[in-house]
Amino acid sequence: MNDLTQPFKRLPVALIGTGSYVPERRLTNSDLEKMVDTTNEWIVERTGIEERRIAAPDEKTSDMATNAARKAMEAAGARPGEIDLIIVATITPDPFTPSTACYVQANIGAVNAAAFDISAACSGFLYALKTAVQYIGCGQARTALIIASEKLSHIVNWEDRSTCVLFGDGAGAAVLRTGTGIEGDSAILASDIGADGTLTDILLVPGGGSAIPTTEENIHEKLYTVAMRGNELFRHAVQHMKDSALSLIKRTGIDPNDIALVVPHQANLRIINAVTARLGIPPEKVFVNLQKYGNTSGAACIIALDEALRAGRAKKGDIVLMVTFGAGLTWSSAAIRI
Ligand code: COA
């Protein structure tokens, strides 16, 4: 889905602060060797992941979201009362309803904000970004807080070696704004979101919803955990991430050489390498932190962006390209001038 530039004159939208949070507990590959039939070598070679973070039993998705949000607001210099929109991207909400965004709103005291969740799995953060850009661009909001937060450890089958080695918990957040407070040329230059609903069965949590409601039997069968055909997903991921990024580059007229940093979804190092090689982006311009956190779904790309910015990997005026894919299938990309 591309940006429609007509007939509206859109307001410029800038990313003015980011924040992230990961739980303290580390689960290393050698810990996993004691839980399932796997090895550190296999996990590192096939994925690049060395360890992941696991939330405490009483640590909710909204708690992690709130921690990340507070850091993003601090970086942006945004006060709670200024925020008029909160979007949380998550597939592991606190309860199914009300939204996790409403819990965050209460936690941070953003009394003037509308709040809702969106579900686009690992593409969730950039889906939230595009949604917020539309609200702000059309004058319906001025300051938006967008967050992706996941407690995936809760929906992982810890007996399934083909999935449990991949995922981790964490949250990332960003503040978007128009009008005063925007420094220099900072801007969300363009974004792209897409989906292919014919491929819902490649990656899903089958049970617990209206299709397969929770019963004692399907809890026993672990139907509330992630089921995935990793091999097929891998191929679709490379294809869609490459296509989404290329269409964005073409539409914006950005010279790929002018991209200072690519911050991709952090699912698998081999996917990242395959996509960026096809885009002609050299490895030194690609930010990777999946070795520390595994795949934190929608949170992965914004945790990575936050770490990259705090590490000085992109400076004011640089163009950063983000690109993701996830269950749905969904995919998304965004070009951001920092
Ligand atoms: N440890 C050791 N062996 C494992 C293993 C593990 N943790 N997980 C799977 N294997 C085995 C398989 O059983 C299979 O054995 P077999 O050949 O005897 O049947 C073998 O390794 C190869 O499995 P395969 O699934 O073909 O491996 P792969 O090279 O495709 O790598 C993934 C598996 C999951 C790492 C890879 O497909 C992937 O990353 N896919 C995308 C997943 C993803 O990104 N998901 C999130 C989307 S947002």
Short mmCIF file of C-alpha atoms and ligand atoms in Angstrom, two decimals:
data_model
loop_
_atom_site.label_atom_id
_atom_site.label_comp_id
_atom_site.label_asym_id
_atom_site.label_seq_id
_atom_site.Cartn_x
_atom_site.Cartn_y
_atom_site.Cartn_z
CA MET A 1 0.00 0.00 0.00
CA ASN A 2 1.64 3.20 -1.17
CA ASP A 3 1.27 6.74 0.10
CA LEU A 4 -1.45 8.68 -1.69
CA THR A 5 -0.13 12.15 -2.17
CA GLN A 6 -3.30 13.58 -3.72
CA PRO A 7 -5.61 15.32 -3.08
CA PHE A 8 -4.39 16.12 0.45
CA LYS A 9 -1.48 18.34 1.32
CA ARG A 10 0.05 16.24 4.06
CA LEU A 11 1.83 17.60 7.09
CA PRO A 12 5.44 16.49 7.46
CA VAL A 13 6.02 13.88 10.16
CA ALA A 14 9.30 13.35 11.99
CA LEU A 15 10.61 10.68 14.32
CA ILE A 16 11.80 12.68 17.34
CA GLY A 17 12.79 10.00 19.85
CA THR A 18 13.16 6.26 20.32
CA GLY A 19 13.44 3.91 23.28
CA SER A 20 13.67 0.21 23.95
CA TYR A 21 13.51 -2.30 26.75
CA VAL A 22 14.52 -5.95 27.09
CA PRO A 23 13.97 -8.12 30.16
CA GLU A 24 16.95 -9.00 32.34
CA ARG A 25 16.88 -12.78 32.04
CA ARG A 26 19.14 -14.19 29.31
CA LEU A 27 18.45 -17.59 27.75
CA THR A 28 21.58 -18.71 25.93
CA ASN A 29 21.98 -21.34 23.24
CA SER A 30 23.74 -23.54 25.76
CA ASP A 31 20.70 -23.24 28.06
CA LEU A 32 18.57 -24.42 25.13
CA GLU A 33 20.90 -27.38 24.55
CA LYS A 34 19.68 -28.64 27.95
CA MET A 35 16.02 -28.19 27.00
CA VAL A 36 15.72 -29.56 23.43
CA ASP A 37 17.79 -31.59 20.95
CA THR A 38 19.84 -28.71 19.54
CA THR A 39 23.35 -27.28 19.57
CA ASN A 40 24.84 -23.81 19.84
CA GLU A 41 26.60 -24.44 16.51
CA TRP A 42 23.34 -25.27 14.69
CA ILE A 43 21.53 -22.20 16.04
CA VAL A 44 24.39 -19.80 15.31
CA GLU A 45 25.06 -21.21 11.86
CA ARG A 46 21.39 -21.36 10.76
CA THR A 47 20.17 -18.13 12.44
CA GLY A 48 22.98 -16.02 13.94
CA ILE A 49 21.21 -16.00 17.33
CA GLU A 50 23.36 -16.51 20.46
CA GLU A 51 20.94 -15.62 23.23
CA ARG A 52 17.52 -14.09 23.80
CA ARG A 53 15.78 -12.32 26.70
CA ILE A 54 12.86 -13.85 28.60
CA ALA A 55 10.34 -11.74 30.54
CA ALA A 56 9.67 -12.49 34.18
CA PRO A 57 6.49 -14.54 34.78
CA ASP A 58 4.64 -11.48 36.12
CA GLU A 59 6.08 -9.08 33.51
CA LYS A 60 3.35 -8.15 31.04
CA THR A 61 3.57 -6.94 27.45
CA SER A 62 2.25 -3.56 28.66
CA ASP A 63 5.02 -3.34 31.30
CA MET A 64 7.71 -3.77 28.65
CA ALA A 65 5.85 -1.37 26.33
CA THR A 66 5.66 1.22 29.10
CA ASN A 67 9.39 0.99 29.82
CA ALA A 68 10.24 1.47 26.15
CA ALA A 69 7.69 4.28 25.81
CA ARG A 70 9.11 6.21 28.77
CA LYS A 71 12.60 6.07 27.23
CA ALA A 72 11.31 7.22 23.84
CA MET A 73 9.40 10.10 25.45
CA GLU A 74 12.49 11.11 27.40
CA ALA A 75 14.59 11.06 24.22
CA ALA A 76 11.92 13.10 22.42
CA GLY A 77 11.32 15.51 25.29
CA ALA A 78 7.61 14.69 25.01
CA ARG A 79 5.30 15.10 28.01
CA PRO A 80 2.46 12.60 28.60
CA GLY A 81 -0.22 15.25 28.09
CA GLU A 82 1.13 16.11 24.62
CA ILE A 83 0.58 12.62 23.25
CA ASP A 84 -2.69 12.35 21.40
CA LEU A 85 -2.32 8.90 19.85
CA ILE A 86 -0.88 5.62 21.18
CA ILE A 87 -0.63 2.57 18.94
CA VAL A 88 0.76 -0.69 20.26
CA ALA A 89 1.69 -3.40 17.78
CA THR A 90 1.55 -6.78 19.46
CA ILE A 91 0.52 -10.39 18.99
CA THR A 92 0.86 -11.09 22.72
CA PRO A 93 -1.50 -8.52 24.29
CA ASP A 94 -2.05 -8.41 28.08
CA PRO A 95 -5.62 -9.71 27.69
CA PHE A 96 -7.40 -9.95 24.32
CA THR A 97 -9.40 -6.91 25.36
CA PRO A 98 -9.02 -4.12 26.36
CA SER A 99 -6.08 -3.16 24.20
CA THR A 100 -2.53 -3.16 25.55
CA ALA A 101 -2.36 0.47 24.36
CA CYS A 102 -4.98 1.41 26.97
CA TYR A 103 -2.82 -0.08 29.74
CA VAL A 104 0.16 1.90 28.47
CA GLN A 105 -1.94 5.07 28.31
CA ALA A 106 -2.84 4.67 31.99
CA ASN A 107 0.74 3.76 32.99
CA ILE A 108 2.26 6.88 31.44
CA GLY A 109 -0.66 9.21 32.19
CA ALA A 110 -1.25 10.19 28.55
CA VAL A 111 -4.77 11.33 29.36
CA ASN A 112 -5.30 13.08 26.01
CA ALA A 113 -4.38 10.10 23.85
CA ALA A 114 -6.61 7.79 21.87
CA ALA A 115 -5.21 4.28 22.21
CA PHE A 116 -5.50 1.08 20.21
CA ASP A 117 -3.56 -2.03 19.21
CA ILE A 118 -2.76 -3.38 15.79
CA SER A 119 -1.85 -6.91 14.79
CA ALA A 120 0.65 -7.38 11.96
CA ALA A 121 3.09 -9.74 13.71
CA CYS A 122 6.73 -8.97 12.91
CA SER A 123 5.68 -6.15 10.57
CA GLY A 124 3.70 -4.56 13.42
CA PHE A 125 5.99 -1.64 14.23
CA LEU A 126 6.11 -0.33 10.66
CA TYR A 127 2.35 -0.90 10.27
CA ALA A 128 1.93 1.25 13.41
CA LEU A 129 4.33 3.83 12.00
CA LYS A 130 2.42 4.09 8.73
CA THR A 131 -0.90 4.36 10.59
CA ALA A 132 0.41 7.12 12.86
CA VAL A 133 1.91 8.98 9.89
CA GLN A 134 -1.54 9.03 8.27
CA TYR A 135 -3.18 10.43 11.42
CA ILE A 136 -0.53 13.10 11.86
CA GLY A 137 -0.22 13.87 8.15
CA CYS A 138 -3.96 14.49 7.91
CA GLY A 139 -3.97 16.73 10.97
CA GLN A 140 -5.82 14.24 13.18
CA ALA A 141 -2.99 13.95 15.69
CA ARG A 142 0.11 15.97 16.50
CA THR A 143 2.24 13.72 18.68
CA ALA A 144 1.99 9.95 18.42
CA LEU A 145 3.61 7.26 20.52
CA ILE A 146 4.07 4.04 18.59
CA ILE A 147 5.23 0.92 20.36
CA ALA A 148 5.86 -2.72 19.54
CA SER A 149 6.01 -5.07 22.50
CA GLU A 150 6.06 -8.86 22.65
CA LYS A 151 6.13 -11.56 25.30
CA LEU A 152 6.71 -14.32 22.77
CA SER A 153 8.10 -16.67 25.43
CA HIS A 154 4.46 -17.11 26.45
CA ILE A 155 3.39 -18.50 23.04
CA VAL A 156 6.50 -20.53 22.21
CA ASN A 157 6.41 -24.32 22.41
CA TRP A 158 9.52 -24.96 24.53
CA GLU A 159 9.57 -28.58 23.34
CA ASP A 160 9.75 -27.67 19.63
CA ARG A 161 13.40 -27.13 18.66
CA SER A 162 12.46 -25.76 15.23
CA THR A 163 10.79 -22.68 16.76
CA CYS A 164 11.83 -22.23 20.40
CA VAL A 165 15.41 -21.27 19.52
CA LEU A 166 14.24 -18.33 17.42
CA PHE A 167 12.20 -16.03 19.62
CA GLY A 168 12.68 -13.61 22.53
CA ASP A 169 10.85 -10.90 24.49
CA GLY A 170 11.23 -7.13 24.36
CA ALA A 171 9.75 -3.77 23.38
CA GLY A 172 10.63 -0.68 21.36
CA ALA A 173 8.95 2.68 20.97
CA ALA A 174 9.13 5.90 18.98
CA VAL A 175 7.57 9.34 19.21
CA LEU A 176 6.36 10.91 15.96
CA ARG A 177 5.45 14.57 15.65
CA THR A 178 4.62 17.34 13.23
CA GLY A 179 4.97 21.11 13.61
CA THR A 180 7.25 22.78 16.11
CA GLY A 181 9.79 20.55 17.77
CA ILE A 182 10.96 19.00 14.51
CA GLU A 183 14.66 19.49 14.04
CA GLY A 184 16.06 20.27 10.59
CA ASP A 185 14.88 18.00 7.79
CA SER A 186 13.93 15.02 9.97
CA ALA A 187 11.06 13.20 8.29
CA ILE A 188 9.38 9.92 7.60
CA LEU A 189 10.07 10.10 3.85
CA ALA A 190 7.89 7.19 2.78
CA SER A 191 6.55 3.86 3.95
CA ASP A 192 5.13 0.74 2.40
CA ILE A 193 2.94 -2.00 3.88
CA GLY A 194 1.61 -5.14 2.25
CA ALA A 195 0.12 -8.55 2.94
CA ASP A 196 -0.64 -11.91 1.33
CA GLY A 197 -3.50 -13.55 3.20
CA THR A 198 -3.26 -16.73 1.13
CA LEU A 199 -0.20 -17.64 3.20
CA THR A 200 -1.72 -17.45 6.69
CA ASP A 201 -0.86 -21.10 7.39
CA ILE A 202 2.92 -20.71 7.06
CA LEU A 203 3.26 -19.03 10.44
CA LEU A 204 0.48 -18.86 13.00
CA VAL A 205 -0.79 -19.51 16.50
CA PRO A 206 -3.75 -21.73 15.57
CA GLY A 207 -5.64 -21.94 18.87
CA GLY A 208 -7.13 -19.61 21.45
CA GLY A 209 -9.23 -17.47 19.11
CA SER A 210 -12.72 -17.95 17.63
CA ALA A 211 -11.57 -20.54 15.06
CA ILE A 212 -10.17 -22.96 17.63
CA PRO A 213 -11.34 -21.78 21.05
CA THR A 214 -9.34 -22.82 24.08
CA THR A 215 -10.22 -26.27 25.39
CA GLU A 216 -8.40 -28.61 27.72
CA GLU A 217 -7.58 -30.84 24.76
CA ASN A 218 -6.02 -28.17 22.55
CA ILE A 219 -4.07 -26.74 25.47
CA HIS A 220 -2.63 -30.25 25.82
CA GLU A 221 -1.84 -30.23 22.07
CA LYS A 222 -0.17 -26.83 22.48
CA LEU A 223 -2.34 -25.18 19.84
CA TYR A 224 -1.79 -21.84 21.58
CA THR A 225 1.88 -21.87 20.52
CA VAL A 226 3.67 -20.77 17.35
CA ALA A 227 3.51 -23.19 14.41
CA MET A 228 5.77 -22.44 11.45
CA ARG A 229 7.05 -23.82 8.17
CA GLY A 230 10.43 -22.14 8.46
CA ASN A 231 11.87 -23.13 5.13
CA GLU A 232 8.98 -21.74 3.06
CA LEU A 233 8.83 -18.64 5.22
CA PHE A 234 12.49 -17.99 4.61
CA ARG A 235 11.99 -17.79 0.84
CA HIS A 236 8.92 -15.52 1.08
CA ALA A 237 10.71 -13.29 3.58
CA VAL A 238 13.66 -12.66 1.27
CA GLN A 239 11.39 -12.00 -1.72
CA HIS A 240 8.94 -9.64 -0.01
CA MET A 241 11.51 -7.69 1.98
CA LYS A 242 13.54 -7.12 -1.16
CA ASP A 243 10.47 -6.13 -3.23
CA SER A 244 9.08 -3.79 -0.55
CA ALA A 245 12.41 -2.02 -0.07
CA LEU A 246 13.02 -1.71 -3.80
CA SER A 247 9.57 -0.26 -4.45
CA LEU A 248 10.15 2.28 -1.69
CA ILE A 249 13.56 3.23 -3.07
CA LYS A 250 12.08 3.63 -6.55
CA ARG A 251 9.08 5.65 -5.40
CA THR A 252 11.09 8.08 -3.28
CA GLY A 253 13.88 8.41 -5.80
CA ILE A 254 16.43 7.76 -3.05
CA ASP A 255 19.84 6.76 -4.40
CA PRO A 256 20.66 3.46 -2.60
CA ASN A 257 24.16 4.86 -2.06
CA ASP A 258 22.58 7.61 0.06
CA ILE A 259 21.13 5.11 2.52
CA ALA A 260 23.33 5.44 5.60
CA LEU A 261 21.95 2.44 7.46
CA VAL A 262 19.54 -0.44 6.91
CA VAL A 263 17.68 -1.63 10.01
CA PRO A 264 15.92 -4.85 9.04
CA HIS A 265 13.66 -7.22 10.94
CA GLN A 266 15.88 -9.32 13.18
CA ALA A 267 14.70 -12.88 12.48
CA ASN A 268 17.63 -14.64 10.86
CA LEU A 269 21.06 -13.38 9.83
CA ARG A 270 20.90 -15.40 6.61
CA ILE A 271 17.64 -13.63 5.66
CA ILE A 272 19.19 -10.23 6.42
CA ASN A 273 22.29 -11.05 4.36
CA ALA A 274 20.24 -12.36 1.42
CA VAL A 275 17.96 -9.28 1.37
CA THR A 276 20.68 -6.66 1.74
CA ALA A 277 22.91 -8.39 -0.85
CA ARG A 278 20.01 -8.24 -3.33
CA LEU A 279 19.56 -4.53 -2.52
CA GLY A 280 23.27 -3.92 -3.07
CA ILE A 281 23.78 -2.66 0.49
CA PRO A 282 27.21 -3.50 1.97
CA PRO A 283 27.28 -5.32 5.36
CA GLU A 284 28.82 -2.34 7.16
CA LYS A 285 25.62 -0.37 6.46
CA VAL A 286 23.37 -3.03 8.03
CA PHE A 287 22.50 -3.03 11.73
CA VAL A 288 22.18 -6.46 13.35
CA ASN A 289 21.50 -7.21 17.01
CA LEU A 290 19.64 -10.53 16.72
CA GLN A 291 22.61 -12.33 18.26
CA LYS A 292 21.58 -10.76 21.59
CA TYR A 293 17.79 -10.86 21.44
CA GLY A 294 16.63 -13.37 18.80
CA ASN A 295 13.41 -12.50 17.01
CA THR A 296 11.21 -10.24 19.15
CA SER A 297 8.58 -9.99 16.39
CA GLY A 298 7.30 -6.44 15.83
CA ALA A 299 9.65 -5.10 18.50
CA ALA A 300 12.80 -6.32 16.76
CA CYS A 301 13.26 -3.52 14.23
CA ILE A 302 12.54 -0.68 16.66
CA ILE A 303 14.78 -2.14 19.38
CA ALA A 304 17.45 -2.32 16.65
CA LEU A 305 16.79 1.26 15.48
CA ASP A 306 16.95 2.55 19.05
CA GLU A 307 20.25 0.76 19.69
CA ALA A 308 21.67 1.94 16.37
CA LEU A 309 20.78 5.58 17.05
CA ARG A 310 22.11 5.47 20.62
CA ALA A 311 25.34 3.90 19.30
CA GLY A 312 25.71 6.74 16.78
CA ARG A 313 25.32 4.45 13.76
CA ALA A 314 23.14 7.12 12.10
CA LYS A 315 23.36 10.87 12.65
CA LYS A 316 21.00 13.78 12.04
CA GLY A 317 20.17 14.07 8.37
CA ASP A 318 21.06 10.43 7.54
CA ILE A 319 18.57 8.24 5.69
CA VAL A 320 17.71 4.97 7.42
CA LEU A 321 15.85 2.19 5.62
CA MET A 322 13.76 -0.20 7.72
CA VAL A 323 12.29 -3.37 6.24
CA THR A 324 10.34 -6.19 7.87
CA PHE A 325 8.17 -9.25 7.25
CA GLY A 326 6.03 -11.48 9.40
CA ALA A 327 3.01 -13.73 9.83
CA GLY A 328 0.07 -12.99 7.59
CA LEU A 329 2.13 -12.86 5.57
CA THR A 330 2.81 -9.18 6.08
CA TRP A 331 5.69 -6.98 5.07
CA SER A 332 6.62 -3.35 5.42
CA SER A 333 9.38 -0.85 4.86
CA ALA A 334 10.06 2.77 5.70
CA ALA A 335 12.61 5.40 4.71
CA ILE A 336 13.34 7.79 7.56
CA ARG A 337 15.53 10.87 7.56
CA ILE A 338 16.85 11.01 11.12
N1 COA B 1 18.58 -27.66 16.23
C1 COA B 1 19.04 -28.67 15.47
N2 COA B 1 18.42 -29.08 14.36
C2 COA B 1 17.29 -28.46 14.02
C3 COA B 1 16.74 -27.41 14.77
C4 COA B 1 17.44 -27.03 15.92
N3 COA B 1 17.01 -26.03 16.72
N4 COA B 1 15.60 -26.98 14.17
C5 COA B 1 15.44 -27.72 13.07
N5 COA B 1 16.44 -28.63 12.98
C6 COA B 1 16.66 -29.64 11.96
C7 COA B 1 15.39 -30.03 11.25
O1 COA B 1 14.70 -31.02 12.01
C8 COA B 1 15.93 -30.58 9.95
O2 COA B 1 16.38 -31.88 10.16
P1 COA B 1 16.15 -33.01 9.03
O3 COA B 1 16.91 -32.51 7.83
O4 COA B 1 16.71 -34.22 9.66
O5 COA B 1 14.67 -33.06 8.81
C9 COA B 1 17.17 -29.70 9.70
O6 COA B 1 17.49 -29.10 10.94
C10 COA B 1 16.94 -28.63 8.66
O7 COA B 1 15.72 -27.99 8.96
P2 COA B 1 15.20 -26.79 8.10
O8 COA B 1 13.89 -26.32 8.64
O9 COA B 1 15.30 -27.12 6.63
O10 COA B 1 16.35 -25.74 8.44
P3 COA B 1 16.59 -24.32 7.81
O11 COA B 1 17.93 -24.25 7.25
O12 COA B 1 15.44 -23.88 6.96
O13 COA B 1 16.57 -23.41 9.11
C11 COA B 1 15.08 -21.93 10.24
C12 COA B 1 15.42 -23.37 9.92
C13 COA B 1 13.82 -21.92 11.09
C14 COA B 1 16.22 -21.35 11.04
C15 COA B 1 14.89 -21.13 8.93
O14 COA B 1 14.05 -21.85 8.05
C16 COA B 1 14.31 -19.79 9.16
O15 COA B 1 14.90 -18.96 9.82
N6 COA B 1 13.13 -19.53 8.58
C17 COA B 1 12.47 -18.29 8.78
C18 COA B 1 11.92 -18.27 10.16
C19 COA B 1 11.47 -16.93 10.60
O16 COA B 1 12.07 -15.97 10.25
N7 COA B 1 10.40 -16.90 11.39
C20 COA B 1 9.88 -15.74 11.96
C21 COA B 1 9.19 -14.95 10.92
S1 COA B 1 8.93 -13.33 11.46
#
